[in-house]
Short mmCIF file of C-alpha atoms and ligand atoms in Angstrom, two decimals:
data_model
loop_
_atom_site.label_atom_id
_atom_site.label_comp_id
_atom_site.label_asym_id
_atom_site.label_seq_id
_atom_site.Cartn_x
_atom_site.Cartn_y
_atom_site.Cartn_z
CA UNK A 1 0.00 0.00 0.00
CA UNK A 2 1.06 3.43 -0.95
CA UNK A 3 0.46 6.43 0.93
CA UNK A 4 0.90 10.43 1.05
CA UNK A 5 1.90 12.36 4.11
CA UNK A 6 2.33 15.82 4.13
CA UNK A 7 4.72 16.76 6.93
CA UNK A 8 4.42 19.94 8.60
CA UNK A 9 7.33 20.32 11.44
CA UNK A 10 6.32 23.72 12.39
CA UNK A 11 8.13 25.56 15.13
CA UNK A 12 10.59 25.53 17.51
CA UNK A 13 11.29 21.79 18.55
CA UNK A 14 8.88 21.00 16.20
CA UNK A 15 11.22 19.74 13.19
CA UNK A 16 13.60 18.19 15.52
CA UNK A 17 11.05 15.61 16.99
CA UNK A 18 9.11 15.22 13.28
CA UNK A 19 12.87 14.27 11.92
CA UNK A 20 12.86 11.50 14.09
CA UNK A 21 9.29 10.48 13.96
CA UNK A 22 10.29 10.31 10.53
CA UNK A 23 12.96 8.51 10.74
CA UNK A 24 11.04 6.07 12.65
CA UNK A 25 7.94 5.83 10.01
CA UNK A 26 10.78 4.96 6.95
CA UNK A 27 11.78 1.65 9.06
CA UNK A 28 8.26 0.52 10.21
CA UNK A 29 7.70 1.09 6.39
CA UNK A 30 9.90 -1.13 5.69
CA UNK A 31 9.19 -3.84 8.33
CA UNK A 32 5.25 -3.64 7.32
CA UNK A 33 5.76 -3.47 3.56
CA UNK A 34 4.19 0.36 3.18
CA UNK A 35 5.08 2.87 1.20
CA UNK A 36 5.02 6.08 2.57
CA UNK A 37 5.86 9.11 0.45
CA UNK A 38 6.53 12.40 2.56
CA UNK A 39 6.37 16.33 1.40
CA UNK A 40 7.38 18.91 3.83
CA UNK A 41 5.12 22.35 4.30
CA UNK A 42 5.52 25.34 6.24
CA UNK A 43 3.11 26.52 8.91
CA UNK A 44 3.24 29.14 11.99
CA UNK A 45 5.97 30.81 12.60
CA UNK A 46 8.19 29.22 9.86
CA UNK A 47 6.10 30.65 7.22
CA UNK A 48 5.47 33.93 8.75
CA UNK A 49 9.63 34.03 8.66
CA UNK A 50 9.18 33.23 5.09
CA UNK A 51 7.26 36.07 4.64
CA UNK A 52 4.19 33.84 3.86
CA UNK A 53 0.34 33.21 5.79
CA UNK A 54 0.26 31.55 8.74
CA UNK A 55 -1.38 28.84 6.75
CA UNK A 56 -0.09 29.12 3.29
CA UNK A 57 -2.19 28.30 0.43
CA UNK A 58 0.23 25.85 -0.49
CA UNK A 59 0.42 24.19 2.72
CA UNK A 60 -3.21 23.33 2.84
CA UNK A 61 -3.95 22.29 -0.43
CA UNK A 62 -0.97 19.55 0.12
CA UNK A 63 -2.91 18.64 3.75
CA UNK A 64 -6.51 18.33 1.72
CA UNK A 65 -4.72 16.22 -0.76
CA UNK A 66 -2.92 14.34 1.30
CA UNK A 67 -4.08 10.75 3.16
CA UNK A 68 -2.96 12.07 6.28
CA UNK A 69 -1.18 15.14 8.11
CA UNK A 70 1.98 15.12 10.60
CA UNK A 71 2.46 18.07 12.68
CA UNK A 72 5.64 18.88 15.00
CA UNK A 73 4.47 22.29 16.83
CA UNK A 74 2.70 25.80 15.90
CA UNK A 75 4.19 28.82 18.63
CA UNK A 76 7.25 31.37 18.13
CA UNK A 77 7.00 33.52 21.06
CA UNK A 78 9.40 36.35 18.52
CA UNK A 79 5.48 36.63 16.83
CA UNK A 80 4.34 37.54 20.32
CA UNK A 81 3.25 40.87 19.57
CA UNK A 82 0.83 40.17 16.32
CA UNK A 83 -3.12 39.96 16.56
CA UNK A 84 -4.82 36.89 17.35
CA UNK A 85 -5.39 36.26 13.74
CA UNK A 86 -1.53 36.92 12.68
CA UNK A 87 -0.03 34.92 14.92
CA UNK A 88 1.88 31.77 14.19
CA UNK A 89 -1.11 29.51 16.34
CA UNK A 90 -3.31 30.91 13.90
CA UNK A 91 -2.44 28.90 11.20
CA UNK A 92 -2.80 25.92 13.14
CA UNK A 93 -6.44 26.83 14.01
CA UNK A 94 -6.92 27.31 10.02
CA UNK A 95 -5.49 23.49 9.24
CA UNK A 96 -7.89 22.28 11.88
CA UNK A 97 -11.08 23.86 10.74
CA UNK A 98 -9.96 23.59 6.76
CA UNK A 99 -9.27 19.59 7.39
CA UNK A 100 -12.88 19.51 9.21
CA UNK A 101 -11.24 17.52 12.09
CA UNK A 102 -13.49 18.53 14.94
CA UNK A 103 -12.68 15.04 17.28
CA UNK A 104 -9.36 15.26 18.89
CA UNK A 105 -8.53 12.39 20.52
CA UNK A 106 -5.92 12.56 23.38
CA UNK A 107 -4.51 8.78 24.96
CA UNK A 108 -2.63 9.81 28.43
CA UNK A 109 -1.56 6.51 30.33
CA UNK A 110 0.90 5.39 32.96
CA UNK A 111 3.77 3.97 31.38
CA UNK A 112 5.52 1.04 33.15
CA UNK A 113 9.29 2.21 34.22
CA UNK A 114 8.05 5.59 34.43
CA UNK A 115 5.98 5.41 37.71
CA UNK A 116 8.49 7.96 39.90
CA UNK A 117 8.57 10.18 36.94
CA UNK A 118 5.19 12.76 37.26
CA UNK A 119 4.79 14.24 40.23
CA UNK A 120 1.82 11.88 41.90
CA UNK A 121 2.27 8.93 44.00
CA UNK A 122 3.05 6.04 42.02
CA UNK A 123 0.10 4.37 43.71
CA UNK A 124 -1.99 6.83 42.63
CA UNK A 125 -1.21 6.76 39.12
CA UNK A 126 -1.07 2.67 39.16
CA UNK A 127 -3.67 1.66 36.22
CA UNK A 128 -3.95 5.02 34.66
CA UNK A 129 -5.28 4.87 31.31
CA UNK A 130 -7.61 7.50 29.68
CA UNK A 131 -8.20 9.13 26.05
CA UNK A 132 -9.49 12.75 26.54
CA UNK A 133 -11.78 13.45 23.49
CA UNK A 134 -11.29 17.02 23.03
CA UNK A 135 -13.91 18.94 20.65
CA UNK A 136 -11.84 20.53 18.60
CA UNK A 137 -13.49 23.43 16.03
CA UNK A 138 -15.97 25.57 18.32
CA UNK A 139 -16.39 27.24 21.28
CA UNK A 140 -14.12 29.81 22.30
CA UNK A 141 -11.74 29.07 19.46
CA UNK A 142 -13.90 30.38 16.82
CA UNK A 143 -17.14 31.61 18.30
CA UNK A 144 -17.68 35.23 16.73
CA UNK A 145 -17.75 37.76 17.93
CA UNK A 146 -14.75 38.18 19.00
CA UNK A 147 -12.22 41.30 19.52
CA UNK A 148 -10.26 43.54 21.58
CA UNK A 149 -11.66 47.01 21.08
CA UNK A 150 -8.53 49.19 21.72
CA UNK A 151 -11.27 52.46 22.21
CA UNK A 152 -12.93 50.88 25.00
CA UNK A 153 -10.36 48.36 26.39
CA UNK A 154 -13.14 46.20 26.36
CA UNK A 155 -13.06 42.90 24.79
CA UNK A 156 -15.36 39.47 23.66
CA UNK A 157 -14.51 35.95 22.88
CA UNK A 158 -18.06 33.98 22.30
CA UNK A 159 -17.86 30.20 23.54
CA UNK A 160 -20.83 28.63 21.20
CA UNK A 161 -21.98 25.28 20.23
CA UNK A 162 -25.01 23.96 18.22
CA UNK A 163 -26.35 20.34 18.85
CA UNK A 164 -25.11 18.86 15.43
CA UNK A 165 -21.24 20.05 16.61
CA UNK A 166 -21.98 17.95 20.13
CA UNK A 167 -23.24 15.21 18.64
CA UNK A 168 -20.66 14.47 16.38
CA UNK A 169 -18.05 14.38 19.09
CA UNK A 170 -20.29 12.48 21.17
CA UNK A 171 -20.55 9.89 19.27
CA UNK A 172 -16.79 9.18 18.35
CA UNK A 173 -16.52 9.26 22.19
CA UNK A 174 -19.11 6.38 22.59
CA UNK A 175 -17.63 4.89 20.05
CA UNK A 176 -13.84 4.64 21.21
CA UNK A 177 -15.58 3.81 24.72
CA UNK A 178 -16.97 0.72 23.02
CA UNK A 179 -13.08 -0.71 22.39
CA UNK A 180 -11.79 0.01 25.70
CA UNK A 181 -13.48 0.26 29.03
CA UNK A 182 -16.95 1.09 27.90
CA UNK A 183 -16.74 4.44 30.24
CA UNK A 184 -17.39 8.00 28.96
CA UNK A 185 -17.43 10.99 31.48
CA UNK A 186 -18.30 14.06 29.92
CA UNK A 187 -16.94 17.45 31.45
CA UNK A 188 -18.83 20.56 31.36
CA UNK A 189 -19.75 23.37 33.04
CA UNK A 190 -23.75 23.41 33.55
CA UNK A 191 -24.29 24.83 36.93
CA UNK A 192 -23.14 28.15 34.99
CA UNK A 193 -23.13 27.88 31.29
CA UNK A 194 -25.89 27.69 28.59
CA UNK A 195 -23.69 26.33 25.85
CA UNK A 196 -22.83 23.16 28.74
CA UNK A 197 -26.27 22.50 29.23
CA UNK A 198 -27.12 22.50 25.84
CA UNK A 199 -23.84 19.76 25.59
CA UNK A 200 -24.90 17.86 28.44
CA UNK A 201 -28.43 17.54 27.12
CA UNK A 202 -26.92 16.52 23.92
CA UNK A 203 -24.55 13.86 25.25
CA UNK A 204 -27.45 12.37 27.22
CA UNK A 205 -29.21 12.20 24.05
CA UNK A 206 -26.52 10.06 22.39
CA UNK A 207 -26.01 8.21 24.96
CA UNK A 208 -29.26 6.16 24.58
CA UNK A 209 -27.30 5.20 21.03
CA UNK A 210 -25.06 3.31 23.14
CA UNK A 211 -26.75 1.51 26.17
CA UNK A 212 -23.79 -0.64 26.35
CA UNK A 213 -21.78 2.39 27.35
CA UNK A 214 -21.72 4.04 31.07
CA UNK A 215 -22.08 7.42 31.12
CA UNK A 216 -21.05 10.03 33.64
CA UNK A 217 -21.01 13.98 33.86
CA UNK A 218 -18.43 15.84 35.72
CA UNK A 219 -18.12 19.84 36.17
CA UNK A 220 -15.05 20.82 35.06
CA UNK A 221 -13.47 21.97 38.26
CA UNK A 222 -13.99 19.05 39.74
CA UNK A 223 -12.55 17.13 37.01
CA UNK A 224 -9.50 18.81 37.40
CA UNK A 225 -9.63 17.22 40.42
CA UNK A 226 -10.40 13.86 40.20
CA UNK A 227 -7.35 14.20 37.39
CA UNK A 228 -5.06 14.84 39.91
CA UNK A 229 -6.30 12.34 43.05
CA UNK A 230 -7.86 9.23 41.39
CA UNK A 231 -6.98 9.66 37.60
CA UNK A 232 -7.59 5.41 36.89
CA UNK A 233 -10.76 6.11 37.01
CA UNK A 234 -10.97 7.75 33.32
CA UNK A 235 -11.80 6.03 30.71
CA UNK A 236 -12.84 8.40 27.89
CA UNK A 237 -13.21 12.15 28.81
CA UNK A 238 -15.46 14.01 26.41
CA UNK A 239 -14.88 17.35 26.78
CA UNK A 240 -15.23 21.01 24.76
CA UNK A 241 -12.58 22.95 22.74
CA UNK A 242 -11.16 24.88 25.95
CA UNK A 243 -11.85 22.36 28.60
CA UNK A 244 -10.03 19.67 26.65
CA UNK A 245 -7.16 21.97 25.96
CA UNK A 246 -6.31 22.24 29.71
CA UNK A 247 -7.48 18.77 31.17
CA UNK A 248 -5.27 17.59 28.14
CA UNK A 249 -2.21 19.05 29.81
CA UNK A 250 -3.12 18.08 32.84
CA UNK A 251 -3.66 14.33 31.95
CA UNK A 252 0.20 14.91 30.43
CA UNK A 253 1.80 16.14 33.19
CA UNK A 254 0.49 13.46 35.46
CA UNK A 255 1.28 10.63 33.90
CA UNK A 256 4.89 11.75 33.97
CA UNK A 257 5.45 14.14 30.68
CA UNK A 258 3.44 16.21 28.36
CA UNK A 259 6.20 15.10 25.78
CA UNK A 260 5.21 11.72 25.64
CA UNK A 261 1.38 12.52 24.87
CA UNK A 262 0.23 12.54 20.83
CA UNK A 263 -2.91 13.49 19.51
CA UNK A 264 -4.86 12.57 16.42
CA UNK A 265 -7.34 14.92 15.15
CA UNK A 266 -10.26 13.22 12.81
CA UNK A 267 -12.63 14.10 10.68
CA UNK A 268 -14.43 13.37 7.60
CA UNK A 269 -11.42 13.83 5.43
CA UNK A 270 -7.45 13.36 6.06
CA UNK A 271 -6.30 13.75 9.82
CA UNK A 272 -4.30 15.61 11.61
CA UNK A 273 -1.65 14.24 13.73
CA UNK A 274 0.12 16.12 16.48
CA UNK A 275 2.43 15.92 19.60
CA UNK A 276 0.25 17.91 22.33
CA UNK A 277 3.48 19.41 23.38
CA UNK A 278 3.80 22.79 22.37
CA UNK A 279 7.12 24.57 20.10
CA UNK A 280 9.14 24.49 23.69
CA UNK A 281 11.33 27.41 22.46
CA UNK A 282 13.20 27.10 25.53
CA UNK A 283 15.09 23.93 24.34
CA UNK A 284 14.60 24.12 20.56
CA UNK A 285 17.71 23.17 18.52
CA UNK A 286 18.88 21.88 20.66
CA UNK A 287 18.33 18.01 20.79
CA UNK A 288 16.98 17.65 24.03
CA UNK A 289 13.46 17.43 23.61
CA UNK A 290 11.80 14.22 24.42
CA UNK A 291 10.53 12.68 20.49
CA UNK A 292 7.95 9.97 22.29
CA UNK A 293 4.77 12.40 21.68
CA UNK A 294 5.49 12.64 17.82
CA UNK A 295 6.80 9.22 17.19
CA UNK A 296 3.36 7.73 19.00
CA UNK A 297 1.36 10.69 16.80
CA UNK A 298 2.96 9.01 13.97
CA UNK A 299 1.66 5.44 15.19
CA UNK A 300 -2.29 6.86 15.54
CA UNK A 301 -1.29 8.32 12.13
CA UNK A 302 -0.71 4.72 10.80
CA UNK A 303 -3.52 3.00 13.30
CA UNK A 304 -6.45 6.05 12.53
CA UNK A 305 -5.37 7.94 9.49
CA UNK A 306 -4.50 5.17 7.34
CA UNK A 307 -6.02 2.21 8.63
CA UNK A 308 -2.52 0.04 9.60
CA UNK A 309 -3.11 -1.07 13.12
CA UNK A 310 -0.39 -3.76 13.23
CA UNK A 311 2.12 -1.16 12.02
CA UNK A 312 0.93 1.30 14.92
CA UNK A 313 1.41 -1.65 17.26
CA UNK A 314 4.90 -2.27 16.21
CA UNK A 315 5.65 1.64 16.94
CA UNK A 316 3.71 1.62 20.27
CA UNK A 317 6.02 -1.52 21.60
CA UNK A 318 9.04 0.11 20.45
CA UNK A 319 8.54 2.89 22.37
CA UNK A 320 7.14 0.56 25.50
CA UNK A 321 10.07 -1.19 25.53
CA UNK A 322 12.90 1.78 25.19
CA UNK A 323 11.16 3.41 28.12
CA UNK A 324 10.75 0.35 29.94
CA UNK A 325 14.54 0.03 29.47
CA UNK A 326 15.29 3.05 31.20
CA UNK A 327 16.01 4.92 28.01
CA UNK A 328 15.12 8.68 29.36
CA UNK A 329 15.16 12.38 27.62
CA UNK A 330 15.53 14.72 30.12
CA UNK A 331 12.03 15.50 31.23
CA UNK A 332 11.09 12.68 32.37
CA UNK A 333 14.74 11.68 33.60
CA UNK A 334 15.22 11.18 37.66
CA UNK A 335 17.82 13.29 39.21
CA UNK A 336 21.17 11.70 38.73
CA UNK A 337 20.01 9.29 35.76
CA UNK A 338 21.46 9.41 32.54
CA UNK A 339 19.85 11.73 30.11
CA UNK A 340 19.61 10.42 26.33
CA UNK A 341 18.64 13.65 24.02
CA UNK A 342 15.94 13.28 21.58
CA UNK A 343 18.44 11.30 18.31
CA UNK A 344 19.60 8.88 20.99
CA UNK A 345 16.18 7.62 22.40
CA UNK A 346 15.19 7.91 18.72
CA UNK A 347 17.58 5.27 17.90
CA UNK A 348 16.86 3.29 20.83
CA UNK A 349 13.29 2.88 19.69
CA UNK A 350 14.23 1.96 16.02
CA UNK A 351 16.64 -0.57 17.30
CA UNK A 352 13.42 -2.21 19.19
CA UNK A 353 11.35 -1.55 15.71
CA UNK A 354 10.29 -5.04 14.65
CA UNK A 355 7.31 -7.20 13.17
C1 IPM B 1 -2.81 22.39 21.67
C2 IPM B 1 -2.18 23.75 21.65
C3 IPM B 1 -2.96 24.65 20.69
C4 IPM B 1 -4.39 24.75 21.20
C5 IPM B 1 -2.36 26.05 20.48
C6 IPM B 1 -0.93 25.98 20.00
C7 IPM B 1 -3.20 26.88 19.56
O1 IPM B 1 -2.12 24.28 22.94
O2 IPM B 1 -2.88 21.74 20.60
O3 IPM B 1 -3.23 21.93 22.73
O4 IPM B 1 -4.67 25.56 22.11
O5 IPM B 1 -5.24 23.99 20.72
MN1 MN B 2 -2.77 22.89 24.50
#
């Protein structure tokens, strides 16, 4: 089977960790007999240095065309000062609503070997497996109006949703739910916001779609929570544009490292497949960054973009089994352990890359 991939590293350590994602994909290629063609496209801050859109023409017409999209990072904090709608994360908001991928789905787990590495008990953490389902083109993203009026220093951001954009999501939750624990909580906010009841009403509705599935409704505060002091209880966390954006974090950081979390961002047409970890301009260039949350976007690419689940699998153990082997980039290292940068655990996964 042949394929198209349009690669867009992005920012900051963005092309450093989609190198060896990369890198990765050409040997499970060859172990799984695919063939993956790549073309690289600018986005963010990369084209705005090129003197080009946010979201150049050219970059999404390759992203439409392509079978699926991977993404390193979108954020140059030297673009700081533009508008909202100049910025570098701007383009990235344009790929996701030009793609249509409006379910992003976000797997945070405890890894085994990595127990002492977050910051919660390790008995706490014991069994921790979850995929946030993050809605991913409304609310306060793109509800209109929206401004900053300079005259009055007053300003608007409009969180909206309509019942078909909950029930969509919905439903992939349910669905994913249905080939894992069977579990959905859905976070709002309903004791104060309209556009939560209206989701809350909606997910109920849905819900009687899938009576096999348990469903649950948390406010978001408390969520946050329940994250923190009993996070094996997730399953799949349904959740809104902003909401999901934070709790997404959150699950990161507890389960040891937001750089080992990827994302995969579905719709009706080609999806979009991300680290969650932002352009960490702090350490870009400079080979340090941890690759594990764009080498496992790169196995939901193959698994949910392109329909190769054994050659996901064969990524997923790879990783698995370098961590498990105390193979550790530095943010996730233990004082006094030995740091690999981001080529080295890179190579220690490929070496563990087989059928
Ligand atoms: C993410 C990021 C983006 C978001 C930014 C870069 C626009 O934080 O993918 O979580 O807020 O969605
Ligand atoms: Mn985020």
């Amino acid at each position: 089977m042949a394929y198209s991939i349009a690669v867009l590293p992005g920012d900051g350590i963005g092309p450093e960790v989609i190198r060896e994602a990369r890198r990765v994909l050409d040997h499970v290629a060859e172990i799984s007999h695919l063939e993956l063609r790549f073309t690289s496209h600018l986005v963010g801050g990369s084209a705005i240095a090129a003197g080009l859109p946010p979201l150049p023409p050219e970059t999404i017409a390759a992203a439409i065309a392509a079978d699926a999209v991977l993404l390193g990072a979108v954020g140059d904090p030297s673009f700081d000062h533009l508008p909202p709608g100049s910025r570098p994360e701007s383009g990235l908001l344009a790929l996701r609503r030009d793609l249509g991928v409006f379910a992003n789905l976000r797997p945070a787990k405890a890894w085994s070997g990595l127990e002492d590495s977050g910051p919660l008990k390790p008995a706490v953490l014991a069994g921790t497996d979850m995929v946030v389902v993050r809605e991913l083109l409304g609310g306060l993203y793109y509800g209109e109006p929206r401004e900053w009026n300079r005259a009055t220093d007053q300003s608007i951001n409009t969180m909206r949703y309509s019942r078909a954009e909950v029930d969509r999501v919905a439903r992939v939750a349910f669905q994913l739910a249905r080939g894992r624990r069977r579990r959905v909580v859905s976070v709002d906010k309903a004791n104060v916001l309209e556009t939560s009841q209206l989701w809350r009403a909606v997910v109920n509705d849905v819900a009687k779609d899938f009576p096999d599935v348990q469903l649950s409704h948390e406010y978001v505060d408390a969520c946050a929570m329940k994250l923190a002091c009993a996070p094996a209880s997730f399953d799949v966390l349904l959740t809104e544009n902003l909401f999901g954006d934070i709790l997404s974090d959150e699950a990161g950081a507890i389960c040891g490292s937001l750089g080992l979390l990827p994302s995969a961002s579905l719709g009706a047409g080609p999806g979009l497949f991300e680290p969650v970890h932002g352009s960490a301009p702090s350490i870009a260039g400079r080979n340090q960054a941890n690759p594990s949350g764009a080498i496992l976007s790169a196995a939901m690419m193959l698994r949910s973009g392109l329909q190769q689940p054994s050659a996901a699998d064969v990524i997923e153990r790879a990783v698995a089994e370098t961590l498990a082997d105390g193979f550790r980039t530095a943010d996730i290292a233990s004082p006094g352990a030995r740091v690999s940068s981001t080529i080295e655990f890179a190579d220690a996964v490929v070496a563990r890359l087989r059928a």
